[in-house]
Each structure stands twice: as C-alpha cells, then as structure tokens.
Short mmCIF file of C-alpha atoms and ligand atoms in Angstrom, two decimals:
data_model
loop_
_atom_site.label_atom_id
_atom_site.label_comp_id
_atom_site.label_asym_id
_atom_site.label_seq_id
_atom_site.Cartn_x
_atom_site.Cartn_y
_atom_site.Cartn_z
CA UNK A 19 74.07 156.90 162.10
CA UNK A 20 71.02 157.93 160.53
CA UNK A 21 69.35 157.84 157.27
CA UNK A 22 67.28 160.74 155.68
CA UNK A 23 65.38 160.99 152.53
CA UNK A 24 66.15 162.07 148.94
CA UNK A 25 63.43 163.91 149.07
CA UNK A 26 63.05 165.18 152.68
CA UNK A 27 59.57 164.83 153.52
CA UNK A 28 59.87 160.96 155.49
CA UNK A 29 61.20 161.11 158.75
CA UNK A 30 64.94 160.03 159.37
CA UNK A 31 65.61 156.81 160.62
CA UNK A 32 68.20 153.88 161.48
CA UNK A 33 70.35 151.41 159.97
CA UNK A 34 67.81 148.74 160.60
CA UNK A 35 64.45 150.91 160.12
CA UNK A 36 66.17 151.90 157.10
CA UNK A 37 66.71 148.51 155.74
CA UNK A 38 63.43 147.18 156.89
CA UNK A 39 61.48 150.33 155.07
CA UNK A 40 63.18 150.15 151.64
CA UNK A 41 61.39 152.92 149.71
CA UNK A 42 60.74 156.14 151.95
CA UNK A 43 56.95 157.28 153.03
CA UNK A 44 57.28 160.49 150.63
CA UNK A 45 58.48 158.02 148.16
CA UNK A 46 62.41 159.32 148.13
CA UNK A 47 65.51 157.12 148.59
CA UNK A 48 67.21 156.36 152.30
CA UNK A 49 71.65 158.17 152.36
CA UNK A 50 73.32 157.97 155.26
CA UNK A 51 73.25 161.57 156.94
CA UNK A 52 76.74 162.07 156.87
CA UNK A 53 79.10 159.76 154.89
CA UNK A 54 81.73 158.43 157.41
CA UNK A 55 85.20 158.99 156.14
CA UNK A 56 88.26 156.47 156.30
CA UNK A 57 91.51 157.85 156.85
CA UNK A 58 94.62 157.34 154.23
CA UNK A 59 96.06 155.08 156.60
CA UNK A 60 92.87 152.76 157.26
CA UNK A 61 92.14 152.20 153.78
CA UNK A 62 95.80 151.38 153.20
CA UNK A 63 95.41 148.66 155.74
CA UNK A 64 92.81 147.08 153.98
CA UNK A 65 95.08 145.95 151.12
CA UNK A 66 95.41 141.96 151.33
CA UNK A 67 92.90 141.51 153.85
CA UNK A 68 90.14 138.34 153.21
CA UNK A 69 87.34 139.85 151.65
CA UNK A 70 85.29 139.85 154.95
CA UNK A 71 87.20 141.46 157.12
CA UNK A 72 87.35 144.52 154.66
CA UNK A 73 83.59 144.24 154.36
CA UNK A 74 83.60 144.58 158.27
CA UNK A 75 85.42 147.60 157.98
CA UNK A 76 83.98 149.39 155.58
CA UNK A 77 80.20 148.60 156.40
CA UNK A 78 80.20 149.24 160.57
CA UNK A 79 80.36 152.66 160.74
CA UNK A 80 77.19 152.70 159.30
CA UNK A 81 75.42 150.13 160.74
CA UNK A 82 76.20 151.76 163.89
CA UNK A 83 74.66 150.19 166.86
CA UNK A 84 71.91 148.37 165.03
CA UNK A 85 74.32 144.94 165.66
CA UNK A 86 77.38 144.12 167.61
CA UNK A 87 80.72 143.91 166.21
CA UNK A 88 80.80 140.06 166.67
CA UNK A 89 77.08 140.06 165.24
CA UNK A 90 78.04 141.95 162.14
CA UNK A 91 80.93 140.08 161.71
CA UNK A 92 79.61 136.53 161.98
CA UNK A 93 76.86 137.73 159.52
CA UNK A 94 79.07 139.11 156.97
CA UNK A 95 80.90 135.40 157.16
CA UNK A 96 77.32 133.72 156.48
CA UNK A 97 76.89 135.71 153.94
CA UNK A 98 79.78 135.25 151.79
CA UNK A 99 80.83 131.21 152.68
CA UNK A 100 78.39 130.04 149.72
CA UNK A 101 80.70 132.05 147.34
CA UNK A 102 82.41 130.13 144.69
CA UNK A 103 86.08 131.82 145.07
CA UNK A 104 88.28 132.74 148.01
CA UNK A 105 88.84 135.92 147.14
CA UNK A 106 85.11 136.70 147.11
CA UNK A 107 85.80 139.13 144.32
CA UNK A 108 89.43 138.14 142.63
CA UNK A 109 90.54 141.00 140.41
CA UNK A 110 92.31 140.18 136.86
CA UNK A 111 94.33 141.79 134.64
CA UNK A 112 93.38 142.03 131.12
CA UNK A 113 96.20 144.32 129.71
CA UNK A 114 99.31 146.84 130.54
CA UNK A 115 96.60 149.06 132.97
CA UNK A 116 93.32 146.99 131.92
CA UNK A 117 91.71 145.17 135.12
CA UNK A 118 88.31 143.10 135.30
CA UNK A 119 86.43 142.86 138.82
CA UNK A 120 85.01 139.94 138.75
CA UNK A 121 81.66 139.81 140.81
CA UNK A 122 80.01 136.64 139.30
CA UNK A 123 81.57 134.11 142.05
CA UNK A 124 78.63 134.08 144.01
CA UNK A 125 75.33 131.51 144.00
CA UNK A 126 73.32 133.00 141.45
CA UNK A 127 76.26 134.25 138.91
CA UNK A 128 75.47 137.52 139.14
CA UNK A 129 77.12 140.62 141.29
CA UNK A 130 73.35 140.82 143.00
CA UNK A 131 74.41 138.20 145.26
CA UNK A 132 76.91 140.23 147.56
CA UNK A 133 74.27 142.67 148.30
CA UNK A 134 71.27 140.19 148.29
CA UNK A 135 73.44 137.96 150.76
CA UNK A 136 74.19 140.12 153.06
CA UNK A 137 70.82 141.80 153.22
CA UNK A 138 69.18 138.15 153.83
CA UNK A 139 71.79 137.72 156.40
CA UNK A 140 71.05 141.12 158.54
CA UNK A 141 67.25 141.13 158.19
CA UNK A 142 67.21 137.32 159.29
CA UNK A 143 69.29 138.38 162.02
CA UNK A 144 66.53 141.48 163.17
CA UNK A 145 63.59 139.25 162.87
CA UNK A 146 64.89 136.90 164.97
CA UNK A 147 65.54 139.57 167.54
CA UNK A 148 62.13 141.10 167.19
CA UNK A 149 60.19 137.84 166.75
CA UNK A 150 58.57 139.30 163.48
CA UNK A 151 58.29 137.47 160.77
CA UNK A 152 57.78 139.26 156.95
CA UNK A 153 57.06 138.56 153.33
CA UNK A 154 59.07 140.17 150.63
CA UNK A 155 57.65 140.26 147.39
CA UNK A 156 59.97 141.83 144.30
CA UNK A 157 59.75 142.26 140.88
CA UNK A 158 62.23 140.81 138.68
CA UNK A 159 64.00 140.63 134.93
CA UNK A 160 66.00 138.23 136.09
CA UNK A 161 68.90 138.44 138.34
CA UNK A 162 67.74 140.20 141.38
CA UNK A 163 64.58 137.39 141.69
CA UNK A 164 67.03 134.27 141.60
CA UNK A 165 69.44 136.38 144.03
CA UNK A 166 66.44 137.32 146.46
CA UNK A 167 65.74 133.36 146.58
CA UNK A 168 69.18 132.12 146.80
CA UNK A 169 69.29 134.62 149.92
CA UNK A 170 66.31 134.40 151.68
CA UNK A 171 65.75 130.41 151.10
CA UNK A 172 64.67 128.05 154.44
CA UNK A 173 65.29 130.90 156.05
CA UNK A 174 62.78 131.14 159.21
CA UNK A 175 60.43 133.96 159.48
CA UNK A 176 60.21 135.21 155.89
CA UNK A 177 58.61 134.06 152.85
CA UNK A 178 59.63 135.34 149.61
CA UNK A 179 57.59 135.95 146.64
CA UNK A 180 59.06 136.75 143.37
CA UNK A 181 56.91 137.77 140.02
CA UNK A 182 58.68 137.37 137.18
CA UNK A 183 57.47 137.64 133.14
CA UNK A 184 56.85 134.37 132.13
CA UNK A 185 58.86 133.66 128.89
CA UNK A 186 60.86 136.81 129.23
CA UNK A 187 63.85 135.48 131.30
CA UNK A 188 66.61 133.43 130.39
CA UNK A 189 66.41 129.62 131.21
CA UNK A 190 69.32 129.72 133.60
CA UNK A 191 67.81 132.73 135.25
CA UNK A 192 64.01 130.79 135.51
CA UNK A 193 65.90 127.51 136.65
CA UNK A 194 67.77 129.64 140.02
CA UNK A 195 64.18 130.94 140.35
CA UNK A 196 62.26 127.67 140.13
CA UNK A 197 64.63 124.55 141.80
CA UNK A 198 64.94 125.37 145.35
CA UNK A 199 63.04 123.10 147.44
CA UNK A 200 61.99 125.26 150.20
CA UNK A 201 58.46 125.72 151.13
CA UNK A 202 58.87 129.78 151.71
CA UNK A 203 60.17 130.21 148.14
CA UNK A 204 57.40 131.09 145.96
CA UNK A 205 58.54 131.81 142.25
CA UNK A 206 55.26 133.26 140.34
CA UNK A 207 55.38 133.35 136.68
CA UNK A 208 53.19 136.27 135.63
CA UNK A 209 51.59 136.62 131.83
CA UNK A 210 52.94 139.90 130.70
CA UNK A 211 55.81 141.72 130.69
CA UNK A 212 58.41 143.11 133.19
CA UNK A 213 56.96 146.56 133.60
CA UNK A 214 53.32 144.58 134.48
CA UNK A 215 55.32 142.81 137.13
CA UNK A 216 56.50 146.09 138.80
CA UNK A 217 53.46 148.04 138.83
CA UNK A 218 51.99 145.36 140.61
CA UNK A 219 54.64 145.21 143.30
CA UNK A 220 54.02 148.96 143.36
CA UNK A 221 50.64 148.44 143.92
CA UNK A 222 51.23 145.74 146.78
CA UNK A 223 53.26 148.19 148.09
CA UNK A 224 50.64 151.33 148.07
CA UNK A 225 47.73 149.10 149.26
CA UNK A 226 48.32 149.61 152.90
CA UNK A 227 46.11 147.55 154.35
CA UNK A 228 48.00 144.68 152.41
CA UNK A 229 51.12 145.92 152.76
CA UNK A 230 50.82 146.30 157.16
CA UNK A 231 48.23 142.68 156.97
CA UNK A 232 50.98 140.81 155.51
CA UNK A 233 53.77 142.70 156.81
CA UNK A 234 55.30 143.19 153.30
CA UNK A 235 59.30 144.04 152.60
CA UNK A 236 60.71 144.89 149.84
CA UNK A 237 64.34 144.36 148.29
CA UNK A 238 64.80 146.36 145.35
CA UNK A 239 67.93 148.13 144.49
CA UNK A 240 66.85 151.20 146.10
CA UNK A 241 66.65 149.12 149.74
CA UNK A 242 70.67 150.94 151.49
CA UNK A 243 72.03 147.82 152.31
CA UNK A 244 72.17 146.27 149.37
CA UNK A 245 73.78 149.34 147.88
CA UNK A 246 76.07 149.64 151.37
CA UNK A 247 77.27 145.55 150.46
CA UNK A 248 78.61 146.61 147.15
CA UNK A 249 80.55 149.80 148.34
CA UNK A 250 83.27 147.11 149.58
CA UNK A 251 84.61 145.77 146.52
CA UNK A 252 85.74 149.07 145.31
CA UNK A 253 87.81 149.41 148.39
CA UNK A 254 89.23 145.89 148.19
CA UNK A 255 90.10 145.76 144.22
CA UNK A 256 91.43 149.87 144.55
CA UNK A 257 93.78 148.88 147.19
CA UNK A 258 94.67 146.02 145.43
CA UNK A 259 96.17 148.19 142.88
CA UNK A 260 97.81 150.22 145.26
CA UNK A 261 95.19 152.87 146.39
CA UNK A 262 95.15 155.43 148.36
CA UNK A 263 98.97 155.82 146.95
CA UNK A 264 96.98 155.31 143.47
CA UNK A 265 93.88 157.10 142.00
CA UNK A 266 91.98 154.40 140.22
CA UNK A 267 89.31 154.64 137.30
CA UNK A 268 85.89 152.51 137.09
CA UNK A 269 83.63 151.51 134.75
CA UNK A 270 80.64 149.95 135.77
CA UNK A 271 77.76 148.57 133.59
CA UNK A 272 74.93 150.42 134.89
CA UNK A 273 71.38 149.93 134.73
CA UNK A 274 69.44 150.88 138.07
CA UNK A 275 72.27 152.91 138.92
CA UNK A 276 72.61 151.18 142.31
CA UNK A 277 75.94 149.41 141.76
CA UNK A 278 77.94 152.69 140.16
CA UNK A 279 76.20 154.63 142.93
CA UNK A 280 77.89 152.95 146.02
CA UNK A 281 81.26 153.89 143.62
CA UNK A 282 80.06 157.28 144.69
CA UNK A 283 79.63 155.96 148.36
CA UNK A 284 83.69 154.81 147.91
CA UNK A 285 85.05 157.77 146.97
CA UNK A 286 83.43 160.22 149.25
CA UNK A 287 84.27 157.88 152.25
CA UNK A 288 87.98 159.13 150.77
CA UNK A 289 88.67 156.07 148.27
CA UNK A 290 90.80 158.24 145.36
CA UNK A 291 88.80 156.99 142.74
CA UNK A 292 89.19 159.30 139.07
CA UNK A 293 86.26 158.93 137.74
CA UNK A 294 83.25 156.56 137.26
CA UNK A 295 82.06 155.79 134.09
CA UNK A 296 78.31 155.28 133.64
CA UNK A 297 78.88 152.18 130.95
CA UNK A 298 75.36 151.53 129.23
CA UNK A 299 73.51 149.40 126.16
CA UNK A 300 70.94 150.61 124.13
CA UNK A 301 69.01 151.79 126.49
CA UNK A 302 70.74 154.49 127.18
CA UNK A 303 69.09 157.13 129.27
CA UNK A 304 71.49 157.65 132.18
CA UNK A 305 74.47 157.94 129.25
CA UNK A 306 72.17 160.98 127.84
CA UNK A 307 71.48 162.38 131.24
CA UNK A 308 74.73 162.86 132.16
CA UNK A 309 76.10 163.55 128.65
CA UNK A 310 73.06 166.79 128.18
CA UNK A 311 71.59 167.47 131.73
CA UNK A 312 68.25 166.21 130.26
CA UNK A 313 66.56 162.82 131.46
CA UNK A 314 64.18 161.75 128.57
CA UNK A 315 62.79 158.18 129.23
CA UNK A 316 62.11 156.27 126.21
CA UNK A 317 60.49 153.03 125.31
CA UNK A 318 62.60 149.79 126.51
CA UNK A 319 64.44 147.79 123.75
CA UNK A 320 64.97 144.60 124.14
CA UNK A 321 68.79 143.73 124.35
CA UNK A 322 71.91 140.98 124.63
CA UNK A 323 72.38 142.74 128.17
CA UNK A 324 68.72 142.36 129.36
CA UNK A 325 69.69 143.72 133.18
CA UNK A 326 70.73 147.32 131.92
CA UNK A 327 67.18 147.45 129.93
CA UNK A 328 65.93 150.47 131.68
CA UNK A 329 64.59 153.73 131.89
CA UNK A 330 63.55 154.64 135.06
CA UNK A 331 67.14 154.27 136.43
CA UNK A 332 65.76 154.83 140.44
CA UNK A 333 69.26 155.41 142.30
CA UNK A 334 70.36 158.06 139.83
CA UNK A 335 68.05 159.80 141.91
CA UNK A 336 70.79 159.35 145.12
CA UNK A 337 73.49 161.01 143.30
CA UNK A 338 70.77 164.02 141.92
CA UNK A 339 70.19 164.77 146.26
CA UNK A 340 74.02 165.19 146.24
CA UNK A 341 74.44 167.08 143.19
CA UNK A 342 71.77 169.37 144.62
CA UNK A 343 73.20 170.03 147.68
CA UNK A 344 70.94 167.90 149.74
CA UNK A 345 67.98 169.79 148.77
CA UNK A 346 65.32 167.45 148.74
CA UNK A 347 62.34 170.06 147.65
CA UNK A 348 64.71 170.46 144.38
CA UNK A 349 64.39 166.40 143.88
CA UNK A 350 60.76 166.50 144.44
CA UNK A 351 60.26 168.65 141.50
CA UNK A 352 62.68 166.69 139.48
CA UNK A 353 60.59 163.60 139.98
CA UNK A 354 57.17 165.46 139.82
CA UNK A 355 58.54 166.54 136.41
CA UNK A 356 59.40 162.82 135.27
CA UNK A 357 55.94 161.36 136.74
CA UNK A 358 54.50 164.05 134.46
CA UNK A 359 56.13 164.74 131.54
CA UNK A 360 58.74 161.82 131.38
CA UNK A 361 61.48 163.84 131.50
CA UNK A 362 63.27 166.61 134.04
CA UNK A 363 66.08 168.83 133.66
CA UNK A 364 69.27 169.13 135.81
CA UNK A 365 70.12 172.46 136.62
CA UNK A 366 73.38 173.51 135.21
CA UNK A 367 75.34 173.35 138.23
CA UNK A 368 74.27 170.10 139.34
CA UNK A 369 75.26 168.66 135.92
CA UNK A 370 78.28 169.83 136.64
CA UNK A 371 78.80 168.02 139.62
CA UNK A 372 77.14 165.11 138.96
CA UNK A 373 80.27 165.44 135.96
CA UNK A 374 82.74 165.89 137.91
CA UNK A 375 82.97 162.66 139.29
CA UNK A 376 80.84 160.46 136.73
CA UNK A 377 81.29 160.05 133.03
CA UNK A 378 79.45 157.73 130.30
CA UNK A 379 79.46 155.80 127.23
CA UNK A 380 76.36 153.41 125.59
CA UNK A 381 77.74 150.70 123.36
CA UNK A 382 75.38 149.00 120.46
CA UNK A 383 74.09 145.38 120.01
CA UNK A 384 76.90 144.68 117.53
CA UNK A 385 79.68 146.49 119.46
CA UNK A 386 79.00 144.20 122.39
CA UNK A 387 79.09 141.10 120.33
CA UNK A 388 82.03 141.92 118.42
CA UNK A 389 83.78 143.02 122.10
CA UNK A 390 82.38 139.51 123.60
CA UNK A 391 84.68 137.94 120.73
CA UNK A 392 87.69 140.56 120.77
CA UNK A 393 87.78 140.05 124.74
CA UNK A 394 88.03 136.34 124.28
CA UNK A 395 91.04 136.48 121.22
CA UNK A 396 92.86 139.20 123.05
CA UNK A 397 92.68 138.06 126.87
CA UNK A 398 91.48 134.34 126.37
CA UNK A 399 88.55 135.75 129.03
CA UNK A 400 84.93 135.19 128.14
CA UNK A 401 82.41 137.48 129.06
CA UNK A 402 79.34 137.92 130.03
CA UNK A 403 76.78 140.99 127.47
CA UNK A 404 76.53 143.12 130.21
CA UNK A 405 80.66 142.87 130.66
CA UNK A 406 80.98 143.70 127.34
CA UNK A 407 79.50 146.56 127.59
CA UNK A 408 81.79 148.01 130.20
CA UNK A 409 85.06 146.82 128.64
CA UNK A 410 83.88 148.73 125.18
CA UNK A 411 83.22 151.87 127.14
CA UNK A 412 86.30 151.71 128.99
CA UNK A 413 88.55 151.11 126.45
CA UNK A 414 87.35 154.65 125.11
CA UNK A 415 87.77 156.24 128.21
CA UNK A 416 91.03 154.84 129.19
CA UNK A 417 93.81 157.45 130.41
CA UNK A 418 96.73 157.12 132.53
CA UNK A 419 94.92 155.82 135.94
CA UNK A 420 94.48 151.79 135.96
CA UNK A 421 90.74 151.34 134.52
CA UNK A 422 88.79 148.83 136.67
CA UNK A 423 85.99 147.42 134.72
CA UNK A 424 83.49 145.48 136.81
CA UNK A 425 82.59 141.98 135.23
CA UNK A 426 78.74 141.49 136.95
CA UNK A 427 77.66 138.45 135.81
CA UNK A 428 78.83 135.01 134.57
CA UNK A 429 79.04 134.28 131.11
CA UNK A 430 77.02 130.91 131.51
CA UNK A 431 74.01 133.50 132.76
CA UNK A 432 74.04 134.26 128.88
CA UNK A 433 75.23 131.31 127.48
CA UNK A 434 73.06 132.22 123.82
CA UNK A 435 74.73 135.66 123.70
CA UNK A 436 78.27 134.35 124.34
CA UNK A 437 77.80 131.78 122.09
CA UNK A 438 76.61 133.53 119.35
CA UNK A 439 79.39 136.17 119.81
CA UNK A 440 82.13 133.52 120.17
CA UNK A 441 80.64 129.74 118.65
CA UNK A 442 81.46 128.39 122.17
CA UNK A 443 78.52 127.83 124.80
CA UNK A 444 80.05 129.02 128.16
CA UNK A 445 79.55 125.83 130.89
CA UNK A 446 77.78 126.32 134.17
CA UNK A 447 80.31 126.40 137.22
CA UNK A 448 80.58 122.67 138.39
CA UNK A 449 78.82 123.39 141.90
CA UNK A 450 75.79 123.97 139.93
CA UNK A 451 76.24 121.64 137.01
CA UNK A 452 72.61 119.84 138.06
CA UNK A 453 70.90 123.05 137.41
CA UNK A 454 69.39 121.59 134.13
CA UNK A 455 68.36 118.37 135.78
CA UNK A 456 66.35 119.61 138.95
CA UNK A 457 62.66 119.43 139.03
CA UNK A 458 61.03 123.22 138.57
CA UNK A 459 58.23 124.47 140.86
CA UNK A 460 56.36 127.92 139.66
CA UNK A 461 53.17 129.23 139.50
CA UNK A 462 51.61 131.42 136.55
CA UNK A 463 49.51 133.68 137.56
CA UNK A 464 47.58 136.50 135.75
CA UNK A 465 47.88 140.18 135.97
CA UNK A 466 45.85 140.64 138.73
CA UNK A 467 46.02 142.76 141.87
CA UNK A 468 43.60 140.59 143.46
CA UNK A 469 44.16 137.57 142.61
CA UNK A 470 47.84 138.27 143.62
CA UNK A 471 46.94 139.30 146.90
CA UNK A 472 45.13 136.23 146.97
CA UNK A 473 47.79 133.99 146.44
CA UNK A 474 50.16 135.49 148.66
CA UNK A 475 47.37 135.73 151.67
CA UNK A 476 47.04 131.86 151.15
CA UNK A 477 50.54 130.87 150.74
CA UNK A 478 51.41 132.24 153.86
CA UNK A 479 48.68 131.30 156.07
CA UNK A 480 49.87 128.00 155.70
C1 PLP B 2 71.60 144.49 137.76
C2 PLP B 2 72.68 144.29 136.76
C3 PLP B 2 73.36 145.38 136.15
C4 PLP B 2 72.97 146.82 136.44
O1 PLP B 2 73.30 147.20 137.74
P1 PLP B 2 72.60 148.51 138.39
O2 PLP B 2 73.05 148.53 139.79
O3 PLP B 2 71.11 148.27 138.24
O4 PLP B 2 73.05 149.68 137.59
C5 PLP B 2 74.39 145.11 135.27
N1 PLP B 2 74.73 143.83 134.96
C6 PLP B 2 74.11 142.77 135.51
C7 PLP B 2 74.52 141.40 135.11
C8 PLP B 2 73.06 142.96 136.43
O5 PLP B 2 72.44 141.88 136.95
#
C-alpha cells in the first residue's frame, strides 16, 4: 500500500513513512494510492461485531505490512480500552429514520480521541521498533491538544508539546490540557490567538534544522491515520442499520474537513452511503464551496461551536485531488490561487463531482441554540453546539434513506452553551468527575519563534 501526494510533487511512501511525515515535502496531503475495496459480503459481516474487530478489518488493508496482524490488533485494543462505553461508538435513535452517532465516549469527550488513540498507539509501537524517539508539537483550539495529550501521555520516547491561546479555550478543554502528571506532557499557553499558535507550528515545521535537531512530528488532521481511525465508525453504525442491504445518509459537523472526508474513504471502499452532508456554523466556507464552486476565505467569527471556526478547511483539499481526477498539478494551482488571492475556483466538472456525493447546510448562532433546546424536549438527548449543528442541517436534508448524524463531542465539553440553550449545566462523566479539583501545570509563553524553540530544546534535553 502506498501513499502519494495531493499535489504530486513528494515522493510516495508507506503506511508508516506516511504517518510519521504528516504534511508532504511539496506541502500536499498523503491518499492511499488505490482505495482497497470490501466486498458486499465482508461489510455485511461486520454487522454486530465489537467495535475493534471491525476497526481491524477495515484499517489492515492499508496498513499493509507496516505491522503484523496480531500487532495491529493488540494496538487497536490499547487504543480503545480507555473508552467510556462498550460499544466504542453506540448509535441512537432520535426519531422514525433519525439516528445520532455518538463519538464523545472516549477520554477527552470529543470524537478526536478515536483517531488521536490509535495514532499514539501505532507511532509508539514504530518508535519502539526503530529506537527513535520524537517530539510532536501541535497547534490547538481545543480538542485536538487535550486529545494529543490524553494519547501520547507517559508514553516512552515522545514528548508532546501543545500551544494553545491562552484565554481562548474552554475551561474543561484547558483542564484535559493542563492535569496530567506526566513529565513529557508540556501544555504551553501562548498570548495571542489561535491563528498565532499555528503559524508558529508552521514555522517549527519549515525551520529544518529544528525540525530534523529535534526530530519534530506532527498530528494535525491532515496526518492519514488519524483520518484512516475514523473511516470505521461509518462502517460499524451503516451496518448497524442494515447496510450494504441499506443506503444510508450522513451528516457530519465539519470543520477541517477531516472527519466527513474519511465518509468519502467509506463509501468508495463500497460502503452505500447516499450522500454526505457538509453540516457547518457560521463560518461557513466549505458550505459556500460546495454550494457555488468558489472557495472565498473570510475572517473567523467567533462561535457556540468553536471547533468548526475555520477557514482554511485543509482536507477539503483530499476530496479536490479526487474530484480532479488525481491531477495533482490542477491542486497546485488551486492552492497557489488561495495562498494568493484567498480564494480558488473549482472547475465545473469537479464541482460536480465533488456534488455528487457531498451536500451542505450552515446553521446560525440562534438556530443552534434553539436546536440544543428542541433536541432536548423532543428526544430528552442533550447535545453538544457542534451536534446541533448537524441535527439542524439534517433535518433539512432528510429524505427517505435513515440520516445518521454524528454527535462529536460531549455536551459537558460546552457546558455554558448547553446551559444557556437549555437552563441545565450538562455534568462531567463520573470517570472524570475530579477534573475541577486536579492541580494545573502550563506554561505561558510569548509569541516567539525563538523563544519557543527555546523552550522545547530545554524541555527535552532533560
Ligand atoms: C474537530 C471537531 C469538529 C470538526 O471536525 P473536522 O474533521 O475538522 O471537520 C466538529 N466537532 C467537534 C466537537 C470537533 O472537535
């Protein structure tokens, strides 16, 4: 199995080089070479399994070689023991052909933790094979900091760095960041805003001498595994429902694009999902993309859904290689056009099929509130902002197919939102009840290249 670029110019590689890399050398996005295909039969057979062993199923053809079937499969257990409910991801029915996903079971409350899991799980697993050891520094609004720490905590050989926006994430999300105990965790508070905190990752990132001194990793949503982990749940909850007998819709709140992108992955291993349906706040730039063909980036607006507040949505530009036929010279452009001007155009037949499989809808601040509280009298189910968002846009979109809406985080994550939606403050599961009690560790640091560099040089020389 190998792995090319979306843009053509980085040299193809494997599973694990693939994984290790994260961003490509001509800056494009890692997809598999060919998409492996299940058969009718197969994904039948993965109706009822435990969550694992349908993870093992889906994910080895394209690991490949890179582990053993007994590796991969012990790995996938390690990853997913820590998780809060047996079924991993238990699927529940809202209405007559109204379904929620819910992907919030896992240590951190949010779906980032079956991809950040499993990732921790396999690159622990190469290190210790190659004797290496790495530091990962990411960028973070939130959830994908507190699920990069939950993942790669005490765990030998890596040290993890995470810069978030001091003052700009939710208490809940700073406390997952700040109380583990382990000395690799390093949880850096940085004054200004998220945007300040990626641009200096970037810069980590294009400072080679750094990035090879330190041996830095990164793992961002565009890193394949983690998108890879989250193709599985779209197998397991579609054959719940009776798949591949059944075509299924989705709706998936969408931000990065990462998470509605391995939806993609699902259906063109031969999962008979309808369509996919691009749910998004405010910020609504992937809902316009796909709606005109024209991706304008905007200024970020601050929102009850704070994970979807994007505009540089980076895996849309996995499904734009595919829409284009694999032409990665035609990407290229496409991004030289957005690094320029802020916007690029899609070309009228790739619109139409990138719209053939995916559809869209943006829902306002108030509309998510009010469908917070209509959720809760209708279904006695609170949600989550970022939930919200999905059920309003699929309850537009509904047709005849069973609508899956994927619930991706916990409502406690946003206990202010819920609360103000519904007057009741959602409770933290009991297994992390203490969460408000433990002793924080952070540093603040400044916008500085330097004296980031600095830091991290020190911290991990000890
Ligand atoms: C990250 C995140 C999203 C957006 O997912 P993408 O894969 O970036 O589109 C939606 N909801 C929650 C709670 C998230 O943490």
């Amino acid at each position: 199995m190998r792995y090319v670029s979306t843009r053509g110019a980085a040299p193809a590689l494997g599973f694990e080089d693939t994984m290790m890399t994260g961003l490509a050398r001509d800056g494009g996005l890692y997809v598999p070479e060919d998409v492996p295909t299940m058969s009718a039969a197969d994904i039948a057979a993965l109706a009822g399994l435990p969550y694992e062993e349908a993870a093992f199923r889906v994910i080895r053809p394209f690991v490949a070689d890179a582990f053993t079937e007994s590796e991969l499969q012990d790995l996938i257990a390690r990853a997913y023991a820590g998780f809060g409910h047996p079924a991993r991801a238990p699927l529940k029915q809202l209405g007559p052909n109204q379904f929620l996903l819910e992907l919030f079971h896992g240590p951190t409350l949010a779906f980032k933790d079956f991809a950040m899991q499993l990732i921790g799980q396999l690159m622990q697993a190469a290190l210790q094979r190659s004797g290496e050891r790495i530091t990962i520094v990411g960028a973070t609004s939130g959830d994908t900091g507190s699920a990069a720490i939950e993942a790669f905590r005490g765990l030998p050989n890596v040290d993890v760095f995470i810069l978030y926006p001091h003052g700009r994430v939710s208490e809940v999300q700073r406390r997952q960041m700040t109380t583990p105990v382990e000395d690799n965790v390093h949880a850096l508070a940085l004054h200004g805003h998220f945007d300040d905190c990626q641009a200096r990752l970037k810069d980590m990132f294009n400072d080679h001498e750094f990035r090879d001194g330190v041996r830095l990793a990164g793992v961002n949503s565009i890193n394949w595994a983690r998108v890879l982990a989250q193709v599985v749940y779209y197998f397991t909850a579609a054959t719940t429902l009776g798949a591949p007998h059944r075509t299924i819709d989705v709706t998936v709140p969408t931000g990065n694009f990462g998470d509605i992108f391995a939806g993609c992955i699902a259906r063109r291993m031969g999962l008979p999902l309808g369509r996919l349906y691009a749910a998004t706040n405010q910020n609504d730039v992937v809902n316009r993309a796909l709606k005109s063909g024209l991706y304008q980036a905007t200024d970020v607006t601050p929102s009850y859904s704070p994970s979807m507040d994007i505009q540089v949505s980076s895996n849309f530009e996995r499904a734009l290689f595919d829409a284009y036929g694999r032409d990665g010279n035609a990407v290229r452009q496409l991004m030289d056009d957005m690094r320029d001007h802020g916007q690029f155009k899609i070309s009228q037949g790739a619109h139409e099929a990138l719209t053939e499989v995916l559809g869209s809808g943006m829902t306002l601040e108030s509309a998510t509130l009010q469908r917070i509280q209509t959720t809760l009298a209708e279904t006695g189910e609170l949600v989550c902002p970022h939930t919200a968002v999905g059920l309003d846009v699929a309850e537009r979109k509904a047709g005849d197919a069973p609508m899956i809406t994927l619930a991706t985080a916990h409502p406690a994550k946003f206990p202010d939102a819920v609360e103000e939606a519904t007057g009741i403050r959602p409770p933290l599961p009991s297994r992390m009840s203490d969460l408000y009690d433990r002793p924080e560790r952070v540093t603040e640091v400044e916008n500085d290249l330097g004296a980031l560099q600095q830091l991290i040089r020190d911290r991990i020389s000890k």
